[in-house]
CSV table of C-alpha atoms and ligand atoms in Angstrom, one decimal:
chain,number,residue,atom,x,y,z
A,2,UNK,CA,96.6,119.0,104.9
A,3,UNK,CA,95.4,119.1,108.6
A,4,UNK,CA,95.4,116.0,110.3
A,5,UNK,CA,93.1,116.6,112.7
A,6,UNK,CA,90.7,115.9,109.7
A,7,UNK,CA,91.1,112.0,109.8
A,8,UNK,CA,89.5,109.9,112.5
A,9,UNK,CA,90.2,106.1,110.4
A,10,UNK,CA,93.4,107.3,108.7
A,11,UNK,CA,96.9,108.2,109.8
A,12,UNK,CA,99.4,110.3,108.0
A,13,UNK,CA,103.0,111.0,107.9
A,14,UNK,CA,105.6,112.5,105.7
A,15,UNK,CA,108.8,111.7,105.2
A,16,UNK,CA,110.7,114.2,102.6
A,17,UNK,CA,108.5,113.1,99.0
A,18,UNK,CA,107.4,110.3,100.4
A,19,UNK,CA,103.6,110.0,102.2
A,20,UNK,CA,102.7,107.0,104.0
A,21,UNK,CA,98.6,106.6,104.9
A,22,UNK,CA,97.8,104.3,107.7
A,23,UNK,CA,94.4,102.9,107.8
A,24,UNK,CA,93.8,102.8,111.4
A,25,UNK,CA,90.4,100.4,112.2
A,26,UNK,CA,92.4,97.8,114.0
A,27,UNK,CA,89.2,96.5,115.9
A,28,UNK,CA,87.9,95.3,112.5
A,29,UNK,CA,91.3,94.5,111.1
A,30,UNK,CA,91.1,97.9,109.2
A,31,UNK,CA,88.0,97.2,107.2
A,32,UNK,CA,87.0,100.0,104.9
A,33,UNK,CA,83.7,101.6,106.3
A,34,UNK,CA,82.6,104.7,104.0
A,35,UNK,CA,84.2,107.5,106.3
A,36,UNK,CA,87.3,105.5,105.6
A,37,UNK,CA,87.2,105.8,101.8
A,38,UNK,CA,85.9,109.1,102.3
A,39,UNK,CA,89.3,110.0,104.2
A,40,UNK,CA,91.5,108.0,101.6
A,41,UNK,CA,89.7,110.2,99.4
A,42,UNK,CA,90.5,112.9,100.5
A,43,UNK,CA,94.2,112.3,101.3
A,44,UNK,CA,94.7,111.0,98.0
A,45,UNK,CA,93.5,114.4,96.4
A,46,UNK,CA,95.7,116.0,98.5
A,47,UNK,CA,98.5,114.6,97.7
A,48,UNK,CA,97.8,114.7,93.7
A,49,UNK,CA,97.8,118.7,94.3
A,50,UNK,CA,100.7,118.2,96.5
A,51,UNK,CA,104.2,118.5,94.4
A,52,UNK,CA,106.1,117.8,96.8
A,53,UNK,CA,104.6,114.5,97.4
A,54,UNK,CA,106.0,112.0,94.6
A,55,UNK,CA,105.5,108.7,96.2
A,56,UNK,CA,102.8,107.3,98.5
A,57,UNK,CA,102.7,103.9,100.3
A,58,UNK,CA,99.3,102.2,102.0
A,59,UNK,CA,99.9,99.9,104.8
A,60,UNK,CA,97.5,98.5,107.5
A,61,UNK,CA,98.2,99.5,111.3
A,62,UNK,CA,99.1,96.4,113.7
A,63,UNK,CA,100.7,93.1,112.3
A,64,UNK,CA,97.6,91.0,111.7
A,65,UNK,CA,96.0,93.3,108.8
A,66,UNK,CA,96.2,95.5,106.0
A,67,UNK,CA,92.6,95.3,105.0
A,68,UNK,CA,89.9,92.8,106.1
A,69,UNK,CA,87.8,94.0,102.9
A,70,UNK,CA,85.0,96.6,103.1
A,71,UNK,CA,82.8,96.9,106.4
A,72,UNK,CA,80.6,93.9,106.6
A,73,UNK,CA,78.7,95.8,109.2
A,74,UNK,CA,77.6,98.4,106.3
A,75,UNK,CA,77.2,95.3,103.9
A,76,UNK,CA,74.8,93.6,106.0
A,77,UNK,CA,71.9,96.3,105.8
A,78,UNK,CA,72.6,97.4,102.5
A,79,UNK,CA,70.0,97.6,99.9
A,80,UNK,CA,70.1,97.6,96.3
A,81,UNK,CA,70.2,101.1,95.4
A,82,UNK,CA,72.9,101.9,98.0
A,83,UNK,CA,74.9,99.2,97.8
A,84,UNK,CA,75.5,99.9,94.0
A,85,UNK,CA,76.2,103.9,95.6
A,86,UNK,CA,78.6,102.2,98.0
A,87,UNK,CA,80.7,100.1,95.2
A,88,UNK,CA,80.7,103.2,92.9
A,89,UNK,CA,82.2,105.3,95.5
A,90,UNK,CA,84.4,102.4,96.2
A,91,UNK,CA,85.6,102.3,92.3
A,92,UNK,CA,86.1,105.6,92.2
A,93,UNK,CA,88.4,106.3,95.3
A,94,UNK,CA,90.4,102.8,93.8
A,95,UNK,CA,90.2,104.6,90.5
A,96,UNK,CA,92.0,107.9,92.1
A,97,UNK,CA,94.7,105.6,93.7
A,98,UNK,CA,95.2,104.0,90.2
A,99,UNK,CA,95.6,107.4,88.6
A,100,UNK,CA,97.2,109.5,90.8
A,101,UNK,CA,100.3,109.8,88.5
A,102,UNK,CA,102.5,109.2,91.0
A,103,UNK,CA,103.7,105.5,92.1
A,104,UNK,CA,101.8,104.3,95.2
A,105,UNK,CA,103.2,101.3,97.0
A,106,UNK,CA,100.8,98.8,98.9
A,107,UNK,CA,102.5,97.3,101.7
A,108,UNK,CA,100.8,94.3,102.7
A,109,UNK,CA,101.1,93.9,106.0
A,110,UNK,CA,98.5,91.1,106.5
A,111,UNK,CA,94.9,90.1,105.6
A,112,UNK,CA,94.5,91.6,101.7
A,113,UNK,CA,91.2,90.6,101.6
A,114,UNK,CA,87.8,91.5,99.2
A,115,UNK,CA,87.9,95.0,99.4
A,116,UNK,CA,91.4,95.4,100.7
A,117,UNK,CA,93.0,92.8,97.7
A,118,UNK,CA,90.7,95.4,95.6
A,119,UNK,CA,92.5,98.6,96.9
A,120,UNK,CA,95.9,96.5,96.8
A,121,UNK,CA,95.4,96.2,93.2
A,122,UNK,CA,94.7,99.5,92.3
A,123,UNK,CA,98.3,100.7,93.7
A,124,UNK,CA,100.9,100.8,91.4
A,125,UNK,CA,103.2,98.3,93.1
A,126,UNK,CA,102.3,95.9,95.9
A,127,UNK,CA,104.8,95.0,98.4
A,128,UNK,CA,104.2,92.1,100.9
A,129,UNK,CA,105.3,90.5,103.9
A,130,UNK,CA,105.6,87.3,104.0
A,131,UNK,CA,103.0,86.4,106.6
A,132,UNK,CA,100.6,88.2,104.4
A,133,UNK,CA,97.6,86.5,103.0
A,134,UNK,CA,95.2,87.4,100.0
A,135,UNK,CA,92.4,86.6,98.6
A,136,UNK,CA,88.8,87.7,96.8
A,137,UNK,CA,86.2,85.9,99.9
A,138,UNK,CA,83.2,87.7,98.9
A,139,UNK,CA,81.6,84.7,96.8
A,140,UNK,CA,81.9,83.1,100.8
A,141,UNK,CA,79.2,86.0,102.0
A,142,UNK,CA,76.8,85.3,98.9
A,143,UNK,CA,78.3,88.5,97.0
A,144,UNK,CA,80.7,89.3,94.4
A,145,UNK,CA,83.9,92.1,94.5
A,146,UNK,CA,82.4,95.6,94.1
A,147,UNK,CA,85.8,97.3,93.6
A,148,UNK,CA,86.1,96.0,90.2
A,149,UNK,CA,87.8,93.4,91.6
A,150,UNK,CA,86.7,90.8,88.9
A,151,UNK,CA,88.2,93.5,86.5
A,152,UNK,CA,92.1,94.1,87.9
A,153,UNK,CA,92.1,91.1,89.3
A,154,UNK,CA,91.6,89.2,85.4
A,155,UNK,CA,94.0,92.1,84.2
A,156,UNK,CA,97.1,91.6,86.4
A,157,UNK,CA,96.8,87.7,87.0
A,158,UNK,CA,94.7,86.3,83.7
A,159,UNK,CA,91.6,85.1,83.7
A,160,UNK,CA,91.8,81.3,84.1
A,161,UNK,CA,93.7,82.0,87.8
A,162,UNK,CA,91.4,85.0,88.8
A,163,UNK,CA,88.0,83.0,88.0
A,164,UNK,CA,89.9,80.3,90.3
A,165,UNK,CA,90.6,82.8,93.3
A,166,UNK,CA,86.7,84.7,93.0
A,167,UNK,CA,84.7,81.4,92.7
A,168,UNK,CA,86.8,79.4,95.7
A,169,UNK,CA,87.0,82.3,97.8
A,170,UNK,CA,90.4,81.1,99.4
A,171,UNK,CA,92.7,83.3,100.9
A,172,UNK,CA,96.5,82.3,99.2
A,173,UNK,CA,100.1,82.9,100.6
A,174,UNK,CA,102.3,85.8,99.7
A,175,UNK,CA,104.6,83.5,98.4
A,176,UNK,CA,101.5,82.3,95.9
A,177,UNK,CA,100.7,85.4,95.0
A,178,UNK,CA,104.0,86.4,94.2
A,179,UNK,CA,103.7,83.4,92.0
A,180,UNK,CA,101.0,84.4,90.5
A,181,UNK,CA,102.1,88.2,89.9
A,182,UNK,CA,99.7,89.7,92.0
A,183,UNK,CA,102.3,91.1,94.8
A,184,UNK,CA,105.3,92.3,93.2
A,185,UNK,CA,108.1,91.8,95.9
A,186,UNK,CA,107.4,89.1,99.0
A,187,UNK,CA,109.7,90.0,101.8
A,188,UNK,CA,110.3,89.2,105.9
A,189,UNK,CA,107.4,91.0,107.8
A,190,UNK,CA,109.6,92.9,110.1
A,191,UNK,CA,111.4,94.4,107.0
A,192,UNK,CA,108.1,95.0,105.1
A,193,UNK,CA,108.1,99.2,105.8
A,194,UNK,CA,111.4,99.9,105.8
A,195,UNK,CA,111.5,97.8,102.3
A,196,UNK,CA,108.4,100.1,100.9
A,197,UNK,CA,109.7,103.1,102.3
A,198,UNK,CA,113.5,102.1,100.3
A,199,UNK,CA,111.7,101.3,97.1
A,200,UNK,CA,109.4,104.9,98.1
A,201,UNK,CA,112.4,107.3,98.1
A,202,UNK,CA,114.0,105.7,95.1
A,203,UNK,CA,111.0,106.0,93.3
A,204,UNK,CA,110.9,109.3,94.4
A,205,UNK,CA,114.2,110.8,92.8
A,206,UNK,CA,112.6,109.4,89.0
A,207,UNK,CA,111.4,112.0,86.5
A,208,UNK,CA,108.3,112.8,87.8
A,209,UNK,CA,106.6,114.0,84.7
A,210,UNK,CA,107.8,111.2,83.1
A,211,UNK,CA,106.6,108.7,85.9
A,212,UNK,CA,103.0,110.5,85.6
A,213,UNK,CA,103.4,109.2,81.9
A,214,UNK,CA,104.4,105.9,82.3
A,215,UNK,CA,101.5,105.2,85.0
A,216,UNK,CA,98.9,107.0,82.3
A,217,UNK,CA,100.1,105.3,79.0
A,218,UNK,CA,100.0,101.8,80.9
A,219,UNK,CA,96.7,102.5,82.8
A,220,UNK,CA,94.8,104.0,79.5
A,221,UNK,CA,96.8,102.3,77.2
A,222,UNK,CA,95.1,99.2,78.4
A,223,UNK,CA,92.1,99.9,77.5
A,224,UNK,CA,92.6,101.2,73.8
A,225,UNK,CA,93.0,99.3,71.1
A,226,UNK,CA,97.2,98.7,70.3
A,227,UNK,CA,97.5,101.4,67.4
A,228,UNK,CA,95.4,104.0,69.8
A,229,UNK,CA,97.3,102.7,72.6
A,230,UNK,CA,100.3,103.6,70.5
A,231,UNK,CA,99.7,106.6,69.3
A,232,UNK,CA,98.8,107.9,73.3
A,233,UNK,CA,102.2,106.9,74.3
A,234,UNK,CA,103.8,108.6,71.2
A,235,UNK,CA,102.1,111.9,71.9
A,236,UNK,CA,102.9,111.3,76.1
A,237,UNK,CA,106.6,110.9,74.3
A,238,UNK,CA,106.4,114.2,72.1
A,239,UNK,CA,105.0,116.0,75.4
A,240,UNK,CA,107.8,114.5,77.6
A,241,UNK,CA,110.3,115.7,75.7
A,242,UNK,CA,109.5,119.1,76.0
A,243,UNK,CA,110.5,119.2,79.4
A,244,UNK,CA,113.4,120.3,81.4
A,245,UNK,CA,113.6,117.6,82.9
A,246,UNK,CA,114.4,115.6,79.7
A,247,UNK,CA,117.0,118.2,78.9
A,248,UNK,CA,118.5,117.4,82.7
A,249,UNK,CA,118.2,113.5,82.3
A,250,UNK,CA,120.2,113.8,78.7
A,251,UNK,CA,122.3,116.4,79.8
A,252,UNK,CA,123.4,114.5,83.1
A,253,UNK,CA,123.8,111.2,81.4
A,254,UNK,CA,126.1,112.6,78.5
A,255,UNK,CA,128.5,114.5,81.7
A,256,UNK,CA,128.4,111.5,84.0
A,257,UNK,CA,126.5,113.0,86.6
A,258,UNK,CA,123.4,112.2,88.9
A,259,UNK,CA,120.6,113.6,87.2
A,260,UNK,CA,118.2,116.1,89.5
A,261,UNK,CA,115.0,116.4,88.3
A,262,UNK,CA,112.7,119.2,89.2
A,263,UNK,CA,109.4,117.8,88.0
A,264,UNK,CA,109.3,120.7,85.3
B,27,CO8,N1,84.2,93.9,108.3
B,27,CO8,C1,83.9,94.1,109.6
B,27,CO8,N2,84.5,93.6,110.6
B,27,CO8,C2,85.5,92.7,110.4
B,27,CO8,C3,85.9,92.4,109.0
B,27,CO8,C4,85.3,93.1,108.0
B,27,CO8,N3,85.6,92.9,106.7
B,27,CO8,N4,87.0,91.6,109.1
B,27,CO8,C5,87.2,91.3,110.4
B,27,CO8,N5,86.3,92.0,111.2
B,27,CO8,C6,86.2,92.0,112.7
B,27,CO8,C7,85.6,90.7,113.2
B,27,CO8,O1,84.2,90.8,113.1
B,27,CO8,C8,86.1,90.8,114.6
B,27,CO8,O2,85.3,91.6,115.4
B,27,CO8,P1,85.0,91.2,116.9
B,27,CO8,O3,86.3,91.3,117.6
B,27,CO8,O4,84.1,92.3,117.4
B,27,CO8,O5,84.4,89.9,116.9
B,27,CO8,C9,87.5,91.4,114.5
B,27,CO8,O6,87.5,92.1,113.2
B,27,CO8,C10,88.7,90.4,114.4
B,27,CO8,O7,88.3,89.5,113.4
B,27,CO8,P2,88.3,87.9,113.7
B,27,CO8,O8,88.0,87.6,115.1
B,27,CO8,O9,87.4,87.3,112.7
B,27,CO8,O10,89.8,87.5,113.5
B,27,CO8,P3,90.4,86.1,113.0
B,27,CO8,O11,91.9,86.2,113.1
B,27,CO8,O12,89.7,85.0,113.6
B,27,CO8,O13,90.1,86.1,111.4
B,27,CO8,C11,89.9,87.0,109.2
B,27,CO8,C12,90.7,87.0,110.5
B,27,CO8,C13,90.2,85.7,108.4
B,27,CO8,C14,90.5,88.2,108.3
B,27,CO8,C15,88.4,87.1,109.4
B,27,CO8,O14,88.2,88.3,110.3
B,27,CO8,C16,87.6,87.4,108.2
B,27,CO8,O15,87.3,86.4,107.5
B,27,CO8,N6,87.2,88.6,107.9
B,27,CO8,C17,86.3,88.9,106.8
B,27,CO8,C18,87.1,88.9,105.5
B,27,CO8,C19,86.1,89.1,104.3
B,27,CO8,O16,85.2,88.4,104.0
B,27,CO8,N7,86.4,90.2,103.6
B,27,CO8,C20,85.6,90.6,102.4
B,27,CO8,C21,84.5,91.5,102.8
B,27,CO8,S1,83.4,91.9,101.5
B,27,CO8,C22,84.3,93.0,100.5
B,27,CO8,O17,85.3,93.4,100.8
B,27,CO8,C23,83.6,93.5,99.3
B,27,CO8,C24,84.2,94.7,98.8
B,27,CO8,C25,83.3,95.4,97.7
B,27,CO8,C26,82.1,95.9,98.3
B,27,CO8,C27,81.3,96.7,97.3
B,27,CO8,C28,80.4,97.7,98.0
B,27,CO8,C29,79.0,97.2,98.0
């Protein structure tokens, strides 16, 4: 992937491991439409990308990890393109979702509308604790576009997540550990090198098995529990045709670290 391609987005590697940067500091890293184009992009790029087998978001300074999307673009947008501009949104939160590889969040500051939206859709969500969260929209007379009504209800219920959309207030990491919307909550200076640990170990699992896990939670979710069921039986069937299965078993039964090849 060239580098040179990104303007609001920064990339590094480190062995299976991709971090992505979004780089808007003078807007507290809002997401403007060349942004999610980028994060598009990247993240399809890293689906293709073997090699790649973890992937953490973070926000560049200390203040931010997202301020929510571009209120600049929201202020002039009309009907027909501001349902464009949430689809687009949805779907670029949708690829993060299902990527089939664990991405990380790590939430280095303002979570907010949009950027408590993109937070959700990772796969686990790492904080520091001077981060805060929260769904503001209803305070600029609109509602989450991300289907932030949707994984927000999902991962925290529906009684709390009514609370956080209709007050708009921004909460603690600490509360939104409470509430299970962050996963981990730890000091700020040790936020990356915390999602970067949990990254690589992450990145040793089965990763034909992690796809699987990720896809019969995700889908599973929406099927009803005998469907749901019968996917992750099938995902199990298909799993176990693979050499890494036979490495897992095999290492487990000799006592050794197993080394799995993603075959
Ligand atoms: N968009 C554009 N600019 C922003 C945004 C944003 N979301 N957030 C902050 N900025 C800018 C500010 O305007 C300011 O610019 P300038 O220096 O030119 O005045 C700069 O960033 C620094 O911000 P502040 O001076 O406000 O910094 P504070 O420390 O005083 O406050 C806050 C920090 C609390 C984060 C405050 O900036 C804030 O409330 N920001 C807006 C948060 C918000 O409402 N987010 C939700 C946006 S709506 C959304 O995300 C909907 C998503 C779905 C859309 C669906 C598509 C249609």
């Amino acid at each position: 992937m060239s580098l040179d391609a990104f303007h609001n987005i920064l990339i590094d590697r480190d062995g299976g491991v991709a971090t992505v940067t979004i780089n808007r500091p003078k807007v507290l890293n809002a997401l403007d439409t060349q942004t999610l184009d980028e994060l598009r992009r990247a993240m399809l790029a890293f689906r293709r990308d073997d090699g790649v087998r973890a992937v953490i978001v973070t926000g560049s300074g200390d203040k931010s990890f997202i301020a929510g999307a571009d209120i600049n673009e929201l202020s002039v947008q009309t009907p027909t393109g501001g349902r464009d501009h949430a689809m687009r949104g949805q779907h670029v939160l949708d690829l993060i979702e299902n990527l089939g590889k664990p991405v990380i969040a790590a939430i280095n500051g303002y979570a907010l509308g949009g950027g408590c939206e993109l937070a959700m859709a990772c796969t686990l969500r790492v904080a520091a604790e001077t981060a805060k969260l929260g769904q503001p929209e209803i305070n600029l007379g609109i509602i989450p576009g991300y289907a932030g009504t949707q994984r927000l209800s999902r991962l925290i219920g529906r009684g709390r997540a009514l609370e956080l959309l209709l007050t708009g207030d921004q909460i603690s990491a600490a509360e939104a550990l409470r509430l299970g919307l962050v996963n981990r909550v730890v000091p700020a200076a040790e936020l990356m090198s915390e999602a970067r640990k949990l990254a690589h170990a992450l990145a040793t699992k089965a990763p034909i098995a992690a796809r699987y896990i990720i896809d019969a939670v995700n889908r599973g979710l929406q099927m009803p529990f005998p469907d749901a069921q019968a996917f992750e039986a099938t995902l199990f069937g298909l799993v176990s045709t693979t050499d890494d299965m036979r490495e897992g078993t095999a290492a487990f039964l000799e006592k050794r670290k197993a080394e799995f090849k993603g075959k």
